[in-house]
Coordinates of C-alpha atoms and ligand atoms in Angstrom, one line a residue:
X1 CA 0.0 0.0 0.0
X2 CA 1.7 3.4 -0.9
X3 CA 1.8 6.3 2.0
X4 CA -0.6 8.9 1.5
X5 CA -1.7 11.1 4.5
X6 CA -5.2 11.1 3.7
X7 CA -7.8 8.4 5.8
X8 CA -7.9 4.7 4.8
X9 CA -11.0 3.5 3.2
X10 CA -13.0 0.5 5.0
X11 CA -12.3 -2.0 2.5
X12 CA -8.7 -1.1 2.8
X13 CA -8.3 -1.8 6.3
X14 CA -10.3 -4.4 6.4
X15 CA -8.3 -5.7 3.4
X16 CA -5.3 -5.6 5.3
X17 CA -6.5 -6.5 8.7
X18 CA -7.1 -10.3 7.2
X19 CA -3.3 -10.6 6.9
X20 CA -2.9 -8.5 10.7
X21 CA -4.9 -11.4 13.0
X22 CA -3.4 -13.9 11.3
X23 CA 0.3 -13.1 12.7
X24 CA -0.4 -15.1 15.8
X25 CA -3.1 -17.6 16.6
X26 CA -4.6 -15.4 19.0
X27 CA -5.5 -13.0 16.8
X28 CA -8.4 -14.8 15.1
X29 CA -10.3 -14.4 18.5
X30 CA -10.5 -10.6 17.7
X31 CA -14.5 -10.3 16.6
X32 CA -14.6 -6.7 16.0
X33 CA -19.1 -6.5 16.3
X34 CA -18.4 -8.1 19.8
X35 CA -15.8 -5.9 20.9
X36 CA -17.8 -3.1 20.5
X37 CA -20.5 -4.4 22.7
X38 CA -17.8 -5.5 25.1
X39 CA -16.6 -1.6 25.2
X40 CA -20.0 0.0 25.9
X41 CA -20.8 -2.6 28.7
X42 CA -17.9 -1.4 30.5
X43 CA -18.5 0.9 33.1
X44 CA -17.8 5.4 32.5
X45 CA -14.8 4.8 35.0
X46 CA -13.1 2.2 33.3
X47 CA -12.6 4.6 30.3
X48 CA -9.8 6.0 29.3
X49 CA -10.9 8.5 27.1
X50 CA -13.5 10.2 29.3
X51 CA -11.3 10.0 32.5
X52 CA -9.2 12.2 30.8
X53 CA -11.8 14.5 30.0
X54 CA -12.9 14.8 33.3
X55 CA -9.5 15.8 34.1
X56 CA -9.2 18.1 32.0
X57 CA -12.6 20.0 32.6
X58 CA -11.6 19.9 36.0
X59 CA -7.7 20.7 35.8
X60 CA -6.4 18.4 37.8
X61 CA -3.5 16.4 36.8
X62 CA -3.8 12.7 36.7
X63 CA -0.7 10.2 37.7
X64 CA -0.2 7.4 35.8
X65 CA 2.9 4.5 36.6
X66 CA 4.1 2.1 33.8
X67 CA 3.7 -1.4 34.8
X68 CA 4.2 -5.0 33.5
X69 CA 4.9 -8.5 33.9
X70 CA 4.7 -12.0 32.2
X71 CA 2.0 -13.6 34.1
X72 CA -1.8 -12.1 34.5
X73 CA -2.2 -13.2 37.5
X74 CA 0.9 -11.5 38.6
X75 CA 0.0 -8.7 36.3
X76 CA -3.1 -8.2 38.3
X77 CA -1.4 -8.5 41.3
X78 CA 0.8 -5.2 40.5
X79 CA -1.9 -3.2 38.9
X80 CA -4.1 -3.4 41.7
X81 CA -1.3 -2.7 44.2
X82 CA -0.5 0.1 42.2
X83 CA -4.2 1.4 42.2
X84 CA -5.0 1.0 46.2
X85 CA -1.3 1.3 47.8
X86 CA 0.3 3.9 45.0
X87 CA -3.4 5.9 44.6
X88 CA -2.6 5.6 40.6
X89 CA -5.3 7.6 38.8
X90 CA -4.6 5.8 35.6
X91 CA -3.1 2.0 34.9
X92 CA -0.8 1.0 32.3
X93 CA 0.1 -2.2 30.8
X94 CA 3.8 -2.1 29.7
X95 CA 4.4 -4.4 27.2
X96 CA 7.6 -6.6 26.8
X97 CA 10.4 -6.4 24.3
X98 CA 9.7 -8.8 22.5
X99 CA 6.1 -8.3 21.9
X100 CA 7.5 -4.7 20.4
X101 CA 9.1 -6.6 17.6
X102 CA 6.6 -9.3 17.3
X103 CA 8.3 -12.1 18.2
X104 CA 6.0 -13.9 20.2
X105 CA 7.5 -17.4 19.7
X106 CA 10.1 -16.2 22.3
X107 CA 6.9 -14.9 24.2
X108 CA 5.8 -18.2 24.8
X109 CA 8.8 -19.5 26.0
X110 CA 9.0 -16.3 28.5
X111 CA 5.4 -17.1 29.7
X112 CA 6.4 -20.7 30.3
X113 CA 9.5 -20.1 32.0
X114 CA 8.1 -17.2 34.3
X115 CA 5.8 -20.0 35.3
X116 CA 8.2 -22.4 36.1
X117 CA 11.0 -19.6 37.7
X118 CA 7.8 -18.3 39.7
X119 CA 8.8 -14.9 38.1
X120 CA 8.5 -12.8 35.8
X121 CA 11.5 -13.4 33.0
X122 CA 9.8 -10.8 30.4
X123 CA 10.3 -6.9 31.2
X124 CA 6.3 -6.5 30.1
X125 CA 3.2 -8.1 29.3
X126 CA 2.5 -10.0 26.6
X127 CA -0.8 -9.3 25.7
X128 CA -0.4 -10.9 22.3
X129 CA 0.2 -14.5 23.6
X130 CA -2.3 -13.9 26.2
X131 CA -5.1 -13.2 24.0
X132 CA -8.8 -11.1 24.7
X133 CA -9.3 -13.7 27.5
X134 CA -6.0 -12.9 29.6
X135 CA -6.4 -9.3 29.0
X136 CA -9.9 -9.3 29.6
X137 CA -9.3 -10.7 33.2
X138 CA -6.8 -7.7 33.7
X139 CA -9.5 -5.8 32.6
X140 CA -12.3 -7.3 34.7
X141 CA -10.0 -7.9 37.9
X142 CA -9.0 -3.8 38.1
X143 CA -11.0 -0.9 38.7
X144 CA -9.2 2.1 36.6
X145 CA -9.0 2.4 33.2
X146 CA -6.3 0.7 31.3
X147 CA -3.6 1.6 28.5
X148 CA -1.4 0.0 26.8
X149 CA 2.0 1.6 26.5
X150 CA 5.1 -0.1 24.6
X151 CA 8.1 1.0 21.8
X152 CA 6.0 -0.9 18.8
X153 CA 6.9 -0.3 15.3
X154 CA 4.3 -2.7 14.2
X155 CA 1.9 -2.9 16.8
X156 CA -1.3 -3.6 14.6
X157 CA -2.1 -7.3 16.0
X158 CA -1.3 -6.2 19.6
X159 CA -3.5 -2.8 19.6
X160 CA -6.4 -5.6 17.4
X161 CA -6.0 -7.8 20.4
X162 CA -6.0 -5.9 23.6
X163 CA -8.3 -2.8 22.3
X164 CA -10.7 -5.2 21.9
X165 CA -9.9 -6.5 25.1
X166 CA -11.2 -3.5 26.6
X167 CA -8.2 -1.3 26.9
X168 CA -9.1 2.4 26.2
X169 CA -5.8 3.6 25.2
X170 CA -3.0 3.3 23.1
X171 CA 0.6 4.6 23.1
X172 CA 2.6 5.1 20.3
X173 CA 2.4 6.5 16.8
X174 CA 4.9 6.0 13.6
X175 CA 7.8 8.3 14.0
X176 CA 7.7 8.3 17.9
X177 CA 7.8 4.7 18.1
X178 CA 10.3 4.2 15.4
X179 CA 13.2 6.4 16.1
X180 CA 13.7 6.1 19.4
X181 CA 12.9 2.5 19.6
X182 CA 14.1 0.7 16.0
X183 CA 17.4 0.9 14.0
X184 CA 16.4 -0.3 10.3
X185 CA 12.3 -0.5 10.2
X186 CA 11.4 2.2 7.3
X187 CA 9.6 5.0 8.8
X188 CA 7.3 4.4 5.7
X189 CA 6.5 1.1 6.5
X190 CA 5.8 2.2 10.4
X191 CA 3.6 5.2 9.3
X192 CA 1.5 2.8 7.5
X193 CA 1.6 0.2 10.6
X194 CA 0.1 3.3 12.7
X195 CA -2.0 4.6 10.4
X196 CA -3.6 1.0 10.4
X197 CA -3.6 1.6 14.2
X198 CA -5.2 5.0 13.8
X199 CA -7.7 3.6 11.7
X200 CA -8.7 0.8 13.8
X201 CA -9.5 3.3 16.8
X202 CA -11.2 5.6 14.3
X203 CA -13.2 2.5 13.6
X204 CA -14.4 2.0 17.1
X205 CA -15.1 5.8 17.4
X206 CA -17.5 5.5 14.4
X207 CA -19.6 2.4 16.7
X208 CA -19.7 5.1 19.2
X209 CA -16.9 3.3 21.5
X210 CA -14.0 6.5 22.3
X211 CA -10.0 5.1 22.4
X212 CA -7.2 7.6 23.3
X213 CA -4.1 7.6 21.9
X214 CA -0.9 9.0 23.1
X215 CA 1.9 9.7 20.8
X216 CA 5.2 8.7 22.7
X217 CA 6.4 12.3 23.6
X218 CA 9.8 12.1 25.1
X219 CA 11.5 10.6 22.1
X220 CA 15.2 9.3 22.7
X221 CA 14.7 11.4 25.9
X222 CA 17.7 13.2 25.7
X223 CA 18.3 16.9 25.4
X224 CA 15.7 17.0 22.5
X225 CA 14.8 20.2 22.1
X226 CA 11.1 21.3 22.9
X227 CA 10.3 21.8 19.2
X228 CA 11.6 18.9 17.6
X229 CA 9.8 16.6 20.2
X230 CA 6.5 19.0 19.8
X231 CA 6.4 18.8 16.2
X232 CA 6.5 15.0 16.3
X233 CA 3.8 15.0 18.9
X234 CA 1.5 17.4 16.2
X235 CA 2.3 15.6 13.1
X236 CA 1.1 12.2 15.0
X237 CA -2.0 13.9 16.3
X238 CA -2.8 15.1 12.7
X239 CA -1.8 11.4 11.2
X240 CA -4.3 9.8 13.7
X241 CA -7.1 12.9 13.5
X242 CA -7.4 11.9 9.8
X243 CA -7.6 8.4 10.4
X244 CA -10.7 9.0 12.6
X245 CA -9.2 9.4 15.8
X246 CA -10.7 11.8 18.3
X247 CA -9.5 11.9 21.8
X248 CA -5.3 12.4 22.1
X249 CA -2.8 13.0 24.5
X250 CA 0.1 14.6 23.3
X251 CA 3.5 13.9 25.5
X252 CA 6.5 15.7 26.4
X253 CA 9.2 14.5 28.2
X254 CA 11.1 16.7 30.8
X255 CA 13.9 18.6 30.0
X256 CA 14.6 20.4 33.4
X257 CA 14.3 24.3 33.1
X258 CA 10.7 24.8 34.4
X259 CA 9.5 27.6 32.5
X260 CA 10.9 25.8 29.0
X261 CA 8.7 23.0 30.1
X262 CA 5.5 24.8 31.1
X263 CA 6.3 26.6 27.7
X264 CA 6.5 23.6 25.9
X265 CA 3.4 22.2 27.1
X266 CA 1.2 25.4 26.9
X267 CA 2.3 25.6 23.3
X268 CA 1.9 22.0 22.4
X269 CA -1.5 22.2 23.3
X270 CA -2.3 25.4 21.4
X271 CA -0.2 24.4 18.2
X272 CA -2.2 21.4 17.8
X273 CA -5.4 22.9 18.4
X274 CA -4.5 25.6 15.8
X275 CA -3.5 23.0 13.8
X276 CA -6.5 20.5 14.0
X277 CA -8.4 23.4 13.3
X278 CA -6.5 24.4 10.6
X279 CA -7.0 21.1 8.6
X280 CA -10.5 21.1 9.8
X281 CA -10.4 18.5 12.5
X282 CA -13.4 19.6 14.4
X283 CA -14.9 18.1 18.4
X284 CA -11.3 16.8 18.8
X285 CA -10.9 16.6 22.6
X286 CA -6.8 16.9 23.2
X287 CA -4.8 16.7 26.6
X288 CA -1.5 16.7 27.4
X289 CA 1.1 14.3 29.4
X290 CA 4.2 15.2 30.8
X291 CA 6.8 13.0 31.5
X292 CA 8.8 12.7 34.2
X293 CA 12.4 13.0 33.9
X294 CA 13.4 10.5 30.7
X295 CA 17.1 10.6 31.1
X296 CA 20.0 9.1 33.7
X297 CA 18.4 8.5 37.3
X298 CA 20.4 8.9 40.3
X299 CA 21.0 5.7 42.3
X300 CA 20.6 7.1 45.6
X301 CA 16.5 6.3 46.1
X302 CA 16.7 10.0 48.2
X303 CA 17.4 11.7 45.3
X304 CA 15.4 9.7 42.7
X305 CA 13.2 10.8 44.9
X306 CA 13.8 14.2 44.7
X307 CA 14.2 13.8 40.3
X308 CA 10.6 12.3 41.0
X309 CA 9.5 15.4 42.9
X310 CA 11.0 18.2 41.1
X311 CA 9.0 16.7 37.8
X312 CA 5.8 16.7 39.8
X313 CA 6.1 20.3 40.5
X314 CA 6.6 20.5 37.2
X315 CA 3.7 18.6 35.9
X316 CA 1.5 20.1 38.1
X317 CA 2.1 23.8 37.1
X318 CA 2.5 22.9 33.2
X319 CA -1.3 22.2 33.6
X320 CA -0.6 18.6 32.1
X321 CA -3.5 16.8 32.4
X322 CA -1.8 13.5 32.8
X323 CA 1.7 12.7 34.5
X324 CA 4.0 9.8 33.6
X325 CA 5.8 8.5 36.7
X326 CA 8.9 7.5 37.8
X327 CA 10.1 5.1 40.4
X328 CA 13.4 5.5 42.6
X329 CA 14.5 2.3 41.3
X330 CA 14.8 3.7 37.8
X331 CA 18.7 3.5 37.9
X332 CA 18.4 -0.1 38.4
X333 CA 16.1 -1.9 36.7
X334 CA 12.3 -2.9 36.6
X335 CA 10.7 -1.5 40.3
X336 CA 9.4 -3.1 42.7
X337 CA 5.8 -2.7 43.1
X338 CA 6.6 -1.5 46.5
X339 CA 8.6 1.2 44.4
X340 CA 6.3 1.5 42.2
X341 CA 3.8 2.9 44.2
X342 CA 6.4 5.1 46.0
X343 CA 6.9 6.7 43.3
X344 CA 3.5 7.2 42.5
X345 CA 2.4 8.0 46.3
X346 CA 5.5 11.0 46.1
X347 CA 4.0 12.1 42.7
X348 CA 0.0 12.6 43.8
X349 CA 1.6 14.2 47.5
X350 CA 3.0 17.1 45.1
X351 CA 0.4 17.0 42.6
X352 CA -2.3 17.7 45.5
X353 CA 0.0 20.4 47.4
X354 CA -0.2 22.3 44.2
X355 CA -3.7 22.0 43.1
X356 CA -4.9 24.6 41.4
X357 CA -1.7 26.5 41.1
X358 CA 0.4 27.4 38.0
X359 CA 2.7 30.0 37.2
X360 CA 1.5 32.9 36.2
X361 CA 2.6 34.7 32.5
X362 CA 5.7 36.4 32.6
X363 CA 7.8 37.7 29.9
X364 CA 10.4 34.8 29.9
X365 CA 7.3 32.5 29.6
X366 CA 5.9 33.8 27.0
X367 CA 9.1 34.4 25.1
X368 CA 9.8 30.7 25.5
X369 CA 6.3 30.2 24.4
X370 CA 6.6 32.6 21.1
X371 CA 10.2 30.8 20.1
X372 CA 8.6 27.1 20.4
X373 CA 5.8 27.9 18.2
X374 CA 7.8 30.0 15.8
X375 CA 10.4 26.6 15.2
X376 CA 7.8 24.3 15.6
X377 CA 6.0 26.2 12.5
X378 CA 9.3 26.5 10.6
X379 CA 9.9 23.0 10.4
X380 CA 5.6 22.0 9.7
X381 CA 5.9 24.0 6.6
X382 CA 8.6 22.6 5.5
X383 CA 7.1 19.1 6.1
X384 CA 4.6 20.2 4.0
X385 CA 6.3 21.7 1.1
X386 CA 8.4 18.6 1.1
X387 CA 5.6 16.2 0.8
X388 CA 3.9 18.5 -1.8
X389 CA 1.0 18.7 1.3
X390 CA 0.8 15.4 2.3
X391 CA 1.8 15.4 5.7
X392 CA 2.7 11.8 5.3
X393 CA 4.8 11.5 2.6
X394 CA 6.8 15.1 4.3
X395 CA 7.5 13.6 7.5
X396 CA 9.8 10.8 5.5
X397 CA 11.6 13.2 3.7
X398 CA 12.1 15.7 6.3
X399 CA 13.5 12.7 8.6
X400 CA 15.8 11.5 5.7
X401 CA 16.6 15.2 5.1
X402 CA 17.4 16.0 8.9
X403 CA 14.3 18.4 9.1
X404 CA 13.2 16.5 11.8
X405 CA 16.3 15.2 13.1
X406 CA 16.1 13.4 16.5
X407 CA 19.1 13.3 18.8
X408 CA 21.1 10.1 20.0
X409 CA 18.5 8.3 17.9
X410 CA 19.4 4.4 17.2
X411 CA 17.1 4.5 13.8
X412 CA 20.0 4.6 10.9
X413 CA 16.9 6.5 9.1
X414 CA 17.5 9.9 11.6
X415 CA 20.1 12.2 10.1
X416 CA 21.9 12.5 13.6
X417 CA 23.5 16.4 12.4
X418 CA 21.7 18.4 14.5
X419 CA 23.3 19.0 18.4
X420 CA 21.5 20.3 21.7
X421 CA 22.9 21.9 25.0
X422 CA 21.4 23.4 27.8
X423 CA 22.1 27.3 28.1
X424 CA 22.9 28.7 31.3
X425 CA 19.6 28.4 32.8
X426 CA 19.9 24.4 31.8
X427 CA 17.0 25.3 29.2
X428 CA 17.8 23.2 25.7
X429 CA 19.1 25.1 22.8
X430 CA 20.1 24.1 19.2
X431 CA 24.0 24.1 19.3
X432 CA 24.4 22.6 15.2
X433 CA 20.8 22.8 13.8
X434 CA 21.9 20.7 10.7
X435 CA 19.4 20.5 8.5
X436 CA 16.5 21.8 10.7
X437 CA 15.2 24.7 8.5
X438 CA 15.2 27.7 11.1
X439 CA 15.6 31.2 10.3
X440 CA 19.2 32.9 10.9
X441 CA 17.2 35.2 13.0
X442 CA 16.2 31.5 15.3
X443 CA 19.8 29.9 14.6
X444 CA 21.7 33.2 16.3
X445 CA 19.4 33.1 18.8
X446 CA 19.8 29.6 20.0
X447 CA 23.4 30.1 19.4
X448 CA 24.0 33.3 21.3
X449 CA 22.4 31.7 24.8
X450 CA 24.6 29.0 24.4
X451 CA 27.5 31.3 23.7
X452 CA 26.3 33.2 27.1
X453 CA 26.5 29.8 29.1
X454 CA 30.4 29.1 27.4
X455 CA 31.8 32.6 28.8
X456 CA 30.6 32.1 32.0
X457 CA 31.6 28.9 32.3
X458 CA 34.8 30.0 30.9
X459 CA 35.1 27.3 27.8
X460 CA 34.4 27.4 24.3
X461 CA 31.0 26.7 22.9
X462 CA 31.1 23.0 21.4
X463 CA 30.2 19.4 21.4
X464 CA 31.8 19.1 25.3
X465 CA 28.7 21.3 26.1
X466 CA 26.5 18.6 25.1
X467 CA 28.6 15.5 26.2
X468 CA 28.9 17.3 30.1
X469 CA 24.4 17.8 29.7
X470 CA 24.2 14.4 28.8
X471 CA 25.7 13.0 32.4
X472 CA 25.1 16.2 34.4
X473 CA 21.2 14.8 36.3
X474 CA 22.6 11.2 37.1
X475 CA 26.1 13.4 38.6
X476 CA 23.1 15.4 40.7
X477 CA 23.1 18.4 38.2
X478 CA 20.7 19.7 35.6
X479 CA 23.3 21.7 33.7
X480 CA 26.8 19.5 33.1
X481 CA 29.4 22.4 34.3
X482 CA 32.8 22.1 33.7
X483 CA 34.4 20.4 36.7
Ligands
FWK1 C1 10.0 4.3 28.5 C2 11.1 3.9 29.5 C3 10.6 3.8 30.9 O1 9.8 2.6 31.1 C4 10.1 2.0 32.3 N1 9.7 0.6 32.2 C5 9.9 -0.2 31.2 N2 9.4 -1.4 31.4 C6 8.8 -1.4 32.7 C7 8.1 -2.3 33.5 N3 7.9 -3.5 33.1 N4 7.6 -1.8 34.7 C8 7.8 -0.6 35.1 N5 8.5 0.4 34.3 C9 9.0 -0.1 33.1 C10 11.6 2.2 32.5 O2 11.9 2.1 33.8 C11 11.7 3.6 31.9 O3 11.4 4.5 33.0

């Protein structure tokens, strides 16, 4: 099927959904007519897409863990721990690595090995191998709404099986879960795999039944700029509003300098919504989800706890209607669900201390605000001009052009030229833009608060900048000064 931007026809995603549920055996139990009755038999608070909705009428800020394990039972175990000893407002499923590049062969063996180990030898759930029966115990055994959340390239037979399931949300999309996650999987062919996902959600939201979907914000998670992660997040909503899709959460992972990242929130949400509108996308209902801090965690559980803390605050006064959080066992591994919850219990304590708080305008705020949108528009257009207006068919070229250029991305498809540094006040700046198309008027700027950070740090401006950034939070630093 060749990329175009524009929405699938019925007949050709049903065409090409024969071939999806037969990838495992599991997927021929996916009867689309019953899944819909499934969906509206489930209870309001069970979904996803109206929790947030709620949340976002009401500003509060919901906290949500990511979770999974090999075994259901287990699984159930964790997410109901996580729900009545960690207070989450929202539950994920993680899914496991394998699942994320469908091998599900090795899957099996993991399942039956966990089984016979007593624990779980898979870092996630696979909900392929389980089928709609195993996830539709997790579903019937918890008493939040569920997500699923994973690094898929191809995640078409997992979202057929556990959507129907009764999971209300889906992470992912097909740049965000292809550059940070895959080295060699075309970003044409992943487009495609999500707009078949996009599709398949727009198809429950035509039966009445609402999915959310979440675009995986934070990207490699390291020192991407504000602008490249937010135009990622906006071409993904756009990909998945023409496909059908209604209700989306559009991520950003922290970068450290608080007003950069209220910035970058407030004008993620408002960039999309001009844009949406724009391309006549109309009753979409979009929210936000801030990630906590993406890159090297401190061992010390004190301060992880403090990394965990320090993004609440910053969460709560980005007006983020949803928070992604950490655990202080993120340095080593997989949590606890002890941890866990920790993490989740230290999250809501700061998330409820500064209800109904956020800072207020201020010059630098806005500034931040006006420079996002202004490189965030720079590079849409030339997305567009690339693909002659198809949105699809630009986003290739500008990622095998270095328009959108992703750093310390693994995917051999991302151009890896342009650099980022944190400026004095640690907030991220372009240091080599590459091919990025910004004005000289943006480039001098970006280069001239970096230039301000080198003289007082007494060095030169260069690619030690970035290298020092890159190690400075797990040292105990946000800004990586010389030592
Ligand atoms: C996107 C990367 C994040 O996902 C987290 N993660 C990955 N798998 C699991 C898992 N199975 N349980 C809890 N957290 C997990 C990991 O710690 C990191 O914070």
């Amino acid at each position: 099927m060749k990329l175009k931007f524009n929405r699938w026809t019925e007949e050709e995603f049903m065409k090409v959904r024969e071939e999806v549920l037969k990838q495992w055996p599991t997927g021929a139990e996916v009867d689309l007519d019953e899944a819909v009755a499934y969906h509206k038999a489930l209870p309001d608070h069970k979904n996803f897409a109206k929790k947030l909705i709620d949340a976002k009428e009401k500003g509060i800020t919901l906290a949500q863990p990511r979770a999974g394990v090999a075994l259901i039972d287990e699984h159930i175990e964790l997410l109901n721990f996580l729900d009545e000893k960690g207070g989450a407002d929202l539950l994920p499923s993680t899914i496991d690595s394998y699942t994320r590049q469908n091998k599900y062969e090795e899957c099996e063996r993991g399942i039956i090995e966990s089984r016979r180990a007593g624990r779980s030898l898979l870092n996630g759930f696979p909900g392929v191998n389980h089928g709609i029966e195993g996830c539709r115990k997790v579903v019937e055994s918890v008493n939040l709404p569920l997500q699923l959340r994973h690094g898929t390239p191809d995640a078409r037979l997992l979202s057929e099986i556990m959507i129907a399931s009764g999971f209300t949300s889906n992470e992912g999309g097909g740049v965000s879960y292809n550059i940070p996650y895959a080295k060699s999987v075309s970003l044409e062919r992943t487009l495609l795999d999500w707009q078949y996902v996009d599709r398949l959600i727009g198809w429950y939201e035509e039966q009445g039944v609402s999915i959310n979907r979440e675009p995986f914000g934070p990207l490699t998670g390291t020192l991407v700029p504000p602008s490249m992660s937010n135009v990622v997040q906006i071409l993904e909503c756009l990909l998945a509003a023409e496909q059908g899709v209604k209700n989306i959460t559009l991520g950003y992972g922290q970068c450290g300098n608080l007003v950069q990242d209220v910035a970058a929130i407030k004008s993620l949400r408002e960039q999309a919504e001009e844009y949406c509108a724009e391309l006549g996308y109309e009753n979409m209902m979009i929210t936000t989800v801030f990630h906590q801090w993406m890159g090297g965690f401190p061992e010390d559980e004190a301060k992880a706890f403090g990394v965990i803390s320090n993004a609440s605050v910053t969460a709560a006064l980005s007006g983020a209607t949803k928070v992604i959080v950490k655990t202080p066992h993120e340095a080593l591994g997989i949590p606890t669900k002890e941890a866990n919850a920790e993490g989740i219990k230290a999250t809501k304590m700061v998330l409820n201390l500064l209800e109904g708080q956020n800072i207020s305008d201020s010059e630098e705020l806005n500034a931040e605000v006006d420079l996002i949108k202004k490189e965030v528009k720079a590079i849409m257009d030339k997305v567009a001009e690339l693909g002659n207006g198809d949105l699809a068919v630009g986003t290739v070229k500008a990622i095998e052009q270095g328009v959108i250029d992703i750093p310390f991305a693994p995917s051999m498809y991302n151009a890896g030229k342009m650099l980022p540094a944190r400026d004095n006040q640690g907030k991220i700046r372009y240091l080599e833009v590459g091919n990025v198309p910004f004005s000289q008027k943006i480039v001098d700027f970006n280069k001239s608060a970096l230039e301000e950070r080198a003289e007082f740090e007494e060095r030169e401006v260069g690619f030690q900048l970035t290298v020092d950034d890159i190690f400075a939070v797990s040292k105990g630093k946000l800004i990586g000064r010389p030592e």
